[in-house]
């Protein structure tokens, strides 16, 4: 392009242009020649004068061939003189009128910079990408590269600039721009290139000792130190930034970062001495950036502090509030991990203290899935013991499939007989029930007065005192409308005959049948059932009833002996004493 301008410069003489002077009113050709001469000149005054003439010139047609060169030259001159906004407007005219112009690649750089100044990052990135794909002078390539790096960094995408940093054109004697150095620094930090980042930071401090972006550069350096295993060095840089530039947005970022280092255990207690505590740092954070960004950063630190201090509920609430503040996917992942840690800690503490009630509002699927298999099993037992089979069911549903049968069994194993019967029935499997599940079904059905289901389950239930207790409740149910006492008596005898229980476990069912026989005056049959050596809780009653049966059968001496043998029993003592007086005792 320079060679073309030099060749065409001779045409300026023929067109009547000599050092910016035009003989008479300019023509389109003379305007083009003046534009080329101004582009080739190194005289600022001449360039300024030529720019004034060119800006005031009106072509015969907006599509005049010469206008393409003039617009390019005019835009470049405006850019050189620091009028970026007007240069961008001029180049937009060039782009509209000559979309295929060979001058556009350089024009794209200026338009991209103007777009960046107005926050139009996507437009700027697109223009810079087009410019770098074309042939450009070295100085223009470097300018485009620095702008692209800044553009990426300003969007939080500094890591994508790694290839551009490697391909940077040498500057020679020129110095890099402020924003270019920021973009280079943040790309290097994103790649963890500590030595190169430190050199870039040193260049910035030397070239721009009072630069606008110095706090940002120091913040990036501190973060790099923290991410590469030097939290102590990072804390020092954060603290200095807070002290030197306390009212900047970067200082607030530093306060957040330092609070995080102090709260997440990165700094050993000895190294943390001399720094404000995390809560004090958070209290001084101003509302910088967007409101949601500030909220998320503060909540993240609060979450870490709550975890460190084992304030589980506060940690879970901070995680919920964080999510409500619309985090990015990158921000959300660590919060999920911290919330899981809080869930495990909270549940374990509640299990250890046997304080399950406080857990209930927080036992959602995410919390349950965060637990270890051992914690889920212990929690199922604890929930069952509290009479919460519905909670056991929710726990099982949220757990891996292979754990579900064990969790249900563990929870049912601790449910008190008759507790939460509806939930127990819902938790029990519909098919393939074993003796234990049948016992639980029978107990629940009896509590719900579902007699048909109770009768079916009792026949399959695990033998033992619990089955006998449920069976007693079933056999003493109110008579149905069309049920006769004789049928109930037969039913009692039938269950007694089939009962597999022995000894003390069987005794309550034996007494039920014996009492029925006694009420019906079947004294001999009742006496045959009442055990001669009953268990301690039944000793007083059985002695009274055996003596009564013996007396009714005329066995007075036996009745007296029975009462004497049971004198120490506390139950039904007054009744036995009255019967004894009848016998002369």
XYZ file of C-alpha atoms in Angstrom:
585
model
C 0.000 0.000 0.000
C 2.865 2.374 0.793
C 4.421 1.656 -2.609
C 1.098 2.412 -4.298
C 0.815 5.687 -2.465
C 4.378 6.624 -3.410
C 3.748 5.912 -7.096
C 0.534 7.854 -7.070
C 2.144 10.754 -5.205
C 3.593 11.912 -8.507
C 0.085 12.241 -9.826
C -0.546 14.895 -7.228
C 1.757 17.305 -9.099
C -0.064 16.697 -12.352
C -3.371 17.235 -10.595
C -2.249 20.597 -9.267
C -1.509 19.610 -5.677
C 1.836 20.783 -4.287
C 2.407 20.435 -0.506
C -1.311 20.640 0.116
C -1.934 23.670 -2.101
C -4.515 23.347 -4.838
C -4.614 25.632 -7.836
C -8.233 26.735 -7.837
C -11.122 24.601 -6.565
C -10.233 20.919 -5.997
C -11.496 18.236 -8.266
C -12.173 14.642 -7.256
C -8.755 13.632 -8.589
C -7.063 16.437 -6.689
C -8.821 15.399 -3.471
C -7.586 11.849 -3.952
C -4.039 13.083 -4.633
C -4.113 15.312 -1.549
C -5.276 12.341 0.533
C -2.375 10.219 -0.678
C 0.177 12.962 -0.089
C -1.128 13.551 3.457
C -0.903 9.837 4.198
C 2.724 9.750 3.061
C 3.711 12.935 4.875
C 5.420 13.011 8.271
C 4.505 16.667 8.859
C 1.690 16.906 11.443
C 0.775 20.443 10.400
C 0.443 19.419 6.784
C -1.637 16.395 7.767
C -3.929 18.563 9.887
C -4.348 21.100 7.055
C -4.997 18.371 4.502
C -7.533 16.722 6.806
C -9.409 19.990 7.125
C -9.539 20.365 3.307
C -10.625 16.767 2.827
C -13.364 16.961 5.465
C -14.772 20.027 3.731
C -14.664 18.590 0.250
C -17.842 17.322 -1.432
C -17.587 14.817 -4.246
C -19.753 15.078 -7.289
C -21.160 11.656 -6.335
C -21.007 9.617 -3.152
C -19.975 6.707 -5.335
C -17.064 8.551 -6.949
C -14.071 6.247 -7.378
C -11.699 8.679 -5.673
C -13.851 8.870 -2.560
C -12.702 5.407 -1.423
C -9.072 6.576 -1.044
C -10.132 9.879 0.500
C -12.335 8.220 3.127
C -9.528 5.851 4.072
C -6.978 8.644 4.332
C -9.373 10.866 6.217
C -10.122 8.123 8.764
C -6.451 7.297 9.246
C -5.569 10.954 9.770
C -8.374 11.384 12.286
C -7.139 8.322 14.148
C -3.530 9.615 14.206
C -4.733 12.897 15.652
C -6.635 11.135 18.459
C -10.143 11.612 17.105
C -11.097 7.955 17.287
C -14.852 8.534 17.284
C -14.796 10.528 14.015
C -12.356 8.078 12.467
C -14.788 5.231 13.202
C -17.653 7.160 11.598
C -15.528 7.827 8.498
C -14.576 4.166 8.220
C -18.204 3.106 8.576
C -18.883 5.199 5.426
C -16.006 3.437 3.682
C -17.341 0.033 4.766
C -20.846 0.877 3.550
C -19.783 2.230 0.182
C -16.921 -0.183 -0.547
C -17.445 -3.399 1.426
C -14.676 -5.088 -0.549
C -12.139 -2.273 -0.208
C -8.503 -3.335 0.344
C -8.278 -0.553 2.934
C -10.878 -2.182 5.225
C -8.560 -4.447 7.259
C -6.792 -1.417 8.785
C -10.093 0.392 9.112
C -11.508 -2.584 11.012
C -8.962 -2.023 13.797
C -10.088 1.557 14.362
C -13.771 0.619 14.247
C -13.089 -2.241 16.673
C -11.386 0.085 19.142
C -14.334 2.458 18.981
C -16.710 -0.459 19.557
C -14.679 -1.501 22.615
C -14.900 2.019 23.993
C -18.675 1.673 23.875
C -18.765 -1.829 25.319
C -19.661 -3.590 22.069
C -17.322 -6.526 22.612
C -18.833 -8.941 20.095
C -18.600 -6.406 17.306
C -15.031 -5.526 18.268
C -13.971 -9.172 18.399
C -15.471 -9.850 14.979
C -13.714 -6.855 13.389
C -10.352 -7.684 14.970
C -10.575 -11.290 13.834
C -11.196 -10.129 10.250
C -8.341 -7.653 10.424
C -5.832 -10.217 11.707
C -6.822 -12.641 8.972
C -5.701 -10.090 6.320
C -2.280 -8.696 5.384
C -1.400 -5.741 7.600
C 1.685 -3.682 8.438
C 3.497 -5.028 11.520
C 2.500 -2.077 13.684
C -1.147 -2.576 12.740
C -0.956 -6.291 13.517
C 0.392 -5.533 16.985
C -2.317 -2.982 17.637
C -5.018 -5.445 16.582
C -3.499 -8.179 18.745
C -3.404 -5.986 21.837
C -6.991 -4.872 21.275
C -8.139 -8.462 20.833
C -6.420 -9.528 24.042
C -8.074 -6.666 25.903
C -11.421 -7.526 24.346
C -11.189 -11.130 25.526
C -9.974 -10.180 28.993
C -12.744 -7.643 29.415
C -15.274 -10.409 28.721
C -13.716 -12.753 31.259
C -12.263 -14.895 28.474
C -8.599 -14.087 28.930
C -7.592 -17.753 28.589
C -8.655 -17.674 24.925
C -5.885 -15.174 24.232
C -3.046 -17.661 24.793
C -2.403 -18.223 21.063
C -2.473 -14.474 20.387
C 0.136 -13.845 23.097
C 2.438 -16.413 21.511
C 1.995 -14.758 18.102
C 2.576 -11.143 19.254
C 4.462 -9.023 16.747
C 7.597 -7.346 18.165
C 7.157 -3.649 18.888
C 10.650 -2.417 18.231
C 11.061 0.965 19.893
C 7.319 1.548 20.352
C 5.710 0.840 23.701
C 2.688 -1.367 24.235
C -0.636 0.164 25.161
C -1.970 0.037 28.689
C -4.913 -2.102 27.741
C -2.692 -4.316 25.631
C -0.483 -5.076 28.628
C -3.561 -5.845 30.729
C -4.800 -8.275 28.088
C -1.374 -9.935 27.828
C -1.065 -10.172 31.624
C -4.483 -11.715 32.136
C -3.962 -14.230 29.323
C -0.687 -15.288 30.922
C -2.337 -15.524 34.348
C -5.114 -17.679 32.915
C -2.456 -20.086 31.633
C -0.577 -20.067 34.940
C 2.568 -18.658 33.313
C 3.898 -17.006 36.430
C 7.355 -15.883 35.203
C 5.988 -14.295 32.008
C 3.130 -12.637 33.927
C 5.576 -11.201 36.444
C 7.658 -9.731 33.592
C 4.573 -8.162 32.011
C 3.575 -6.672 35.365
C 7.071 -5.191 35.718
C 6.802 -3.663 32.214
C 3.477 -2.086 33.087
C 4.772 -0.624 36.354
C 7.782 0.822 34.543
C 5.886 2.235 31.534
C 2.732 3.309 33.376
C 3.656 3.871 37.052
C 0.389 5.739 37.638
C -1.598 3.765 35.095
C -5.353 3.445 35.281
C -5.182 -0.328 35.282
C -2.438 -0.823 37.871
C -4.913 -2.060 40.542
C -6.302 -4.532 38.016
C -2.803 -5.759 37.155
C -1.928 -6.221 40.844
C -5.219 -8.030 41.461
C -4.516 -10.439 38.623
C -1.004 -11.057 39.917
C -2.275 -11.800 43.424
C -4.839 -14.246 42.092
C -2.144 -16.002 40.079
C -0.005 -16.367 43.201
C -2.935 -17.869 45.044
C -3.722 -20.335 42.265
C -0.094 -21.464 41.898
C 0.486 -22.459 45.495
C 1.556 -19.187 47.107
C -1.395 -18.061 49.259
C 0.933 -16.195 51.598
C 2.310 -14.092 48.729
C -1.195 -13.594 47.352
C -2.453 -12.338 50.717
C 0.344 -9.759 50.881
C -0.466 -8.400 47.406
C -4.191 -8.315 48.186
C -3.541 -6.445 51.420
C -1.263 -3.894 49.738
C -3.828 -3.291 47.015
C -6.494 -2.678 49.663
C -4.227 -0.236 51.459
C -2.987 1.625 48.354
C -6.281 1.852 46.453
C -8.995 1.301 49.079
C -11.831 2.870 47.103
C -11.391 1.022 43.821
C -13.487 -1.892 42.575
C -10.272 -3.934 42.572
C -9.847 -3.281 46.291
C -13.262 -4.808 46.906
C -12.275 -7.792 44.780
C -9.113 -8.058 46.873
C -11.136 -7.921 50.097
C -13.319 -10.753 48.803
C -10.305 -12.804 47.745
C -8.434 -12.210 50.991
C -11.547 -13.106 52.989
C -11.718 -16.343 51.015
C -8.077 -17.184 51.755
C -8.711 -16.561 55.438
C -11.912 -18.617 55.517
C -11.104 -21.640 53.377
C -8.003 -22.709 55.269
C -5.511 -21.738 52.546
C -3.547 -19.651 55.027
C -2.257 -21.459 58.128
C -3.158 -19.668 61.381
C 0.374 -18.357 61.779
C 0.416 -16.803 58.290
C -3.052 -15.330 58.849
C -1.887 -13.231 61.780
C -1.995 -9.500 61.169
C -4.849 -9.586 58.666
C -8.427 -8.460 59.400
C -10.861 -11.323 59.892
C -12.988 -12.387 56.943
C -16.210 -10.850 58.251
C -14.527 -7.475 58.769
C -13.268 -7.537 55.182
C -16.730 -8.360 53.870
C -18.266 -5.545 55.897
C -16.097 -3.018 54.013
C -16.964 -4.289 50.555
C -18.789 -1.684 48.529
C -21.373 -2.417 45.876
C -19.038 -2.633 42.912
C -19.841 -4.334 39.656
C -23.392 -5.605 39.375
C -25.436 -6.105 42.490
C -25.670 -9.843 41.836
C -21.902 -10.181 41.375
C -21.234 -8.482 44.699
C -23.863 -10.592 46.410
C -22.459 -13.823 45.028
C -18.917 -13.006 46.099
C -20.010 -12.120 49.624
C -22.181 -15.220 49.878
C -19.327 -17.439 48.733
C -17.123 -16.127 51.530
C -19.967 -16.442 54.039
C -20.469 -20.021 52.908
C -16.803 -20.845 53.466
C -16.805 -19.140 56.868
C -19.923 -21.038 57.945
C -18.338 -24.322 56.861
C -15.125 -23.573 58.700
C -17.066 -22.780 61.887
C -19.444 -25.744 61.401
C -22.510 -23.530 61.208
C -24.279 -25.952 58.915
C -27.640 -24.226 58.560
C -25.961 -20.903 57.759
C -23.848 -22.661 55.126
C -26.887 -24.260 53.475
C -28.762 -20.957 53.498
C -25.775 -19.133 51.973
C -25.641 -21.745 49.203
C -29.353 -21.271 48.484
C -28.991 -17.497 48.395
C -25.969 -17.802 46.121
C -27.936 -19.853 43.620
C -30.756 -17.321 43.681
C -28.258 -14.665 42.553
C -27.917 -16.222 39.066
C -24.352 -17.614 39.193
C -22.419 -18.613 36.108
C -21.783 -22.344 35.559
C -18.193 -21.848 36.676
C -19.335 -20.245 39.933
C -22.061 -22.802 40.585
C -19.817 -25.893 40.630
C -17.761 -25.043 43.746
C -20.935 -24.010 45.570
C -22.442 -27.425 44.846
C -19.334 -29.071 46.310
C -19.366 -26.826 49.402
C -23.081 -27.433 49.924
C -22.474 -31.185 49.796
C -19.773 -30.816 52.434
C -22.159 -28.831 54.637
C -24.873 -31.465 54.166
C -22.588 -34.277 55.285
C -21.420 -32.314 58.304
C -24.936 -31.297 59.315
C -26.374 -34.817 59.068
C -23.456 -36.422 60.897
C -23.693 -33.940 63.755
C -27.446 -34.501 64.053
C -26.966 -38.284 64.048
C -24.279 -38.085 66.697
C -26.441 -35.886 68.914
C -29.634 -37.812 68.088
C -31.306 -34.545 67.096
C -32.976 -35.584 63.859
C -35.875 -33.111 63.989
C -33.662 -30.157 63.027
C -32.650 -31.954 59.832
C -36.126 -32.425 58.419
C -36.516 -29.043 56.633
C -33.202 -29.624 54.832
C -33.565 -33.237 53.692
C -34.115 -32.540 50.004
C -32.860 -34.829 47.234
C -29.609 -32.915 46.813
C -28.767 -33.194 50.500
C -29.585 -36.902 50.615
C -27.515 -37.636 47.519
C -24.537 -35.798 49.004
C -24.360 -38.170 51.983
C -22.112 -41.191 52.206
C -23.777 -44.643 52.015
C -23.069 -45.182 55.722
C -24.704 -41.858 56.608
C -27.796 -42.709 54.566
C -28.123 -46.047 56.357
C -27.776 -44.446 59.803
C -30.232 -41.729 58.799
C -32.790 -44.328 57.673
C -32.602 -46.016 61.067
C -32.916 -42.693 62.890
C -35.905 -41.603 60.801
C -37.624 -44.933 61.384
C -37.050 -44.678 65.130
C -38.692 -41.242 65.076
C -41.785 -42.721 63.442
C -41.099 -41.096 60.077
C -41.463 -43.837 57.464
C -42.416 -41.247 54.839
C -39.004 -39.657 55.314
C -37.364 -43.071 55.002
C -39.173 -43.551 51.719
C -37.993 -40.150 50.423
C -34.446 -41.032 51.471
C -34.589 -44.329 49.600
C -36.005 -42.718 46.453
C -33.197 -40.145 46.388
C -30.494 -42.777 46.891
C -28.746 -45.063 44.372
C -30.900 -48.030 43.353
C -28.554 -50.584 44.894
C -28.935 -48.946 48.331
C -32.729 -48.645 48.323
C -33.723 -52.104 49.665
C -31.226 -51.851 52.519
C -32.392 -48.367 53.453
C -36.044 -49.382 53.549
C -35.227 -52.453 55.625
C -33.119 -50.387 58.032
C -35.822 -47.750 58.408
C -38.626 -50.271 58.913
C -36.518 -52.130 61.413
C -36.635 -49.221 63.836
C -40.244 -48.073 63.345
C -42.183 -48.503 66.592
C -45.206 -50.829 66.296
C -48.205 -48.881 65.064
C -46.254 -45.645 64.586
C -47.193 -43.716 61.446
C -49.140 -46.677 60.044
C -50.043 -45.047 56.729
C -46.411 -44.255 56.013
C -45.336 -47.725 57.055
C -47.803 -49.374 54.680
C -46.677 -47.114 51.847
C -43.069 -48.028 52.517
C -43.604 -51.763 52.563
C -43.148 -53.654 49.286
C -46.345 -54.816 47.614
C -44.942 -58.265 46.843
C -42.328 -60.629 48.170
C -42.813 -59.710 51.819
C -40.857 -61.684 54.362
C -41.837 -62.363 57.985
C -40.500 -59.017 59.234
C -42.306 -56.987 56.557
C -45.501 -58.951 57.249
C -45.200 -58.160 60.950
C -44.872 -54.464 60.176
C -47.829 -54.625 57.823
C -49.909 -56.360 60.477
C -49.013 -53.768 63.108
C -49.855 -50.899 60.756
C -53.094 -52.494 59.607
C -54.233 -53.080 63.193
C -53.526 -49.419 64.005
C -55.622 -48.405 61.018
C -58.352 -50.937 61.917
C -57.916 -52.597 58.545
C -58.852 -55.996 59.933
C -58.818 -58.078 56.762
C -55.340 -56.933 55.849
C -54.202 -57.420 59.436
C -55.503 -61.020 59.506
C -53.660 -61.892 56.271
C -50.398 -60.317 57.440
C -50.521 -61.866 60.934
C -50.446 -65.351 59.445
C -47.143 -64.599 57.706
C -45.620 -62.380 60.388
C -42.435 -63.169 62.244
C -43.302 -65.080 65.436
C -42.582 -63.391 68.739
C -43.972 -60.993 71.323
C -44.628 -58.277 68.745
C -46.789 -60.564 66.622
C -48.704 -61.735 69.690
C -49.322 -58.130 70.736
C -50.696 -57.269 67.286
C -52.744 -60.474 67.322
C -54.298 -59.529 70.687
C -55.379 -56.179 69.253
C -56.872 -57.972 66.280
C -58.713 -60.590 68.381
C -60.135 -57.967 70.773
C -61.485 -55.782 67.963
C -65.161 -54.790 68.207
C -67.554 -57.390 66.933
C -68.743 -56.824 63.414
C -72.443 -56.197 62.858
C -73.172 -59.786 61.825
C -70.477 -61.445 63.999
C -71.473 -63.639 66.933
C -69.427 -64.035 70.146
C -69.249 -67.772 69.507
C -67.461 -67.112 66.212
C -64.983 -64.817 67.911
C -64.341 -67.415 70.619
C -63.682 -70.021 67.952
C -61.348 -67.623 66.173
C -59.347 -67.034 69.360
C -59.007 -70.765 69.941
C -57.942 -71.264 66.359
C -55.172 -68.662 66.535
C -54.010 -70.127 69.855
C -53.823 -73.600 68.409
C -51.768 -72.426 65.429
C -49.508 -69.998 67.303
C -45.834 -70.996 67.000
C -44.721 -68.863 69.957
C -43.588 -70.568 73.133
C -43.261 -69.657 76.788
C -43.514 -66.038 77.838
C -44.053 -64.793 74.278
C -47.141 -67.032 73.958
C -48.529 -66.224 77.424
C -50.692 -63.144 76.526
C -52.561 -65.154 73.889
C -53.041 -68.043 76.343
C -54.467 -65.645 78.943
C -56.863 -64.168 76.384
C -58.295 -67.638 75.682
C -58.324 -68.605 79.365
C -60.106 -65.387 80.381
C -62.758 -66.005 77.707
C -63.341 -69.528 79.035
C -63.590 -68.206 82.590
C -66.129 -65.562 81.580
C -68.237 -68.290 80.044
C -68.042 -70.382 83.226
C -65.803 -73.026 81.696
C -63.789 -73.266 84.926
C -62.097 -76.529 84.272
C -61.069 -75.543 80.727
C -59.898 -72.123 81.906
C -57.852 -73.653 84.733
C -56.196 -75.931 82.238
C -54.981 -72.885 80.259
C -53.863 -70.579 83.068
C -50.137 -71.268 83.525
C -49.001 -72.591 86.907
C -45.836 -70.489 86.757
C -46.695 -67.297 84.840
C -44.304 -64.472 84.047
C -43.840 -61.781 86.700
C -46.100 -59.143 85.092
C -49.025 -61.603 84.980
C -48.447 -63.352 88.332
C -51.079 -61.436 90.318
C -53.858 -61.837 87.763
C -53.153 -65.483 86.995
C -53.123 -66.325 90.720
C -56.490 -64.608 91.169
C -58.022 -66.429 88.198
C -56.536 -69.858 89.033
C -57.767 -69.562 92.608
C -61.203 -68.499 91.347
C -61.387 -71.502 89.019
C -60.245 -73.850 91.784
C -62.810 -72.416 94.186
C -65.570 -72.785 91.598
C -64.521 -76.393 91.089
C -64.611 -77.007 94.869
C -60.850 -77.246 95.298
C -60.719 -74.942 98.322
C -57.340 -76.048 99.630
C -55.749 -75.649 96.209
C -57.260 -72.171 95.845
C -55.848 -71.129 99.229
C -52.440 -72.515 98.325
C -52.476 -70.617 95.029
C -53.221 -67.324 96.772
C -50.546 -67.879 99.428
C -47.930 -68.605 96.792
C -48.679 -65.284 95.050
C -48.792 -63.028 98.125
C -45.731 -61.041 96.968
C -47.293 -60.115 93.606
C -48.416 -56.487 93.532
C -51.086 -56.649 90.823
C -54.708 -57.351 91.831
C -53.661 -57.642 95.494
C -56.941 -56.263 96.883
C -58.999 -58.693 94.785
C -56.878 -61.622 95.947
C -57.180 -60.552 99.590
C -60.992 -60.418 99.324
C -61.009 -63.902 97.809
C -58.641 -65.065 100.534
C -60.976 -63.851 103.287
C -63.710 -66.008 101.759
C -61.312 -68.897 102.115
C -60.521 -68.002 105.702
C -57.059 -66.620 105.046
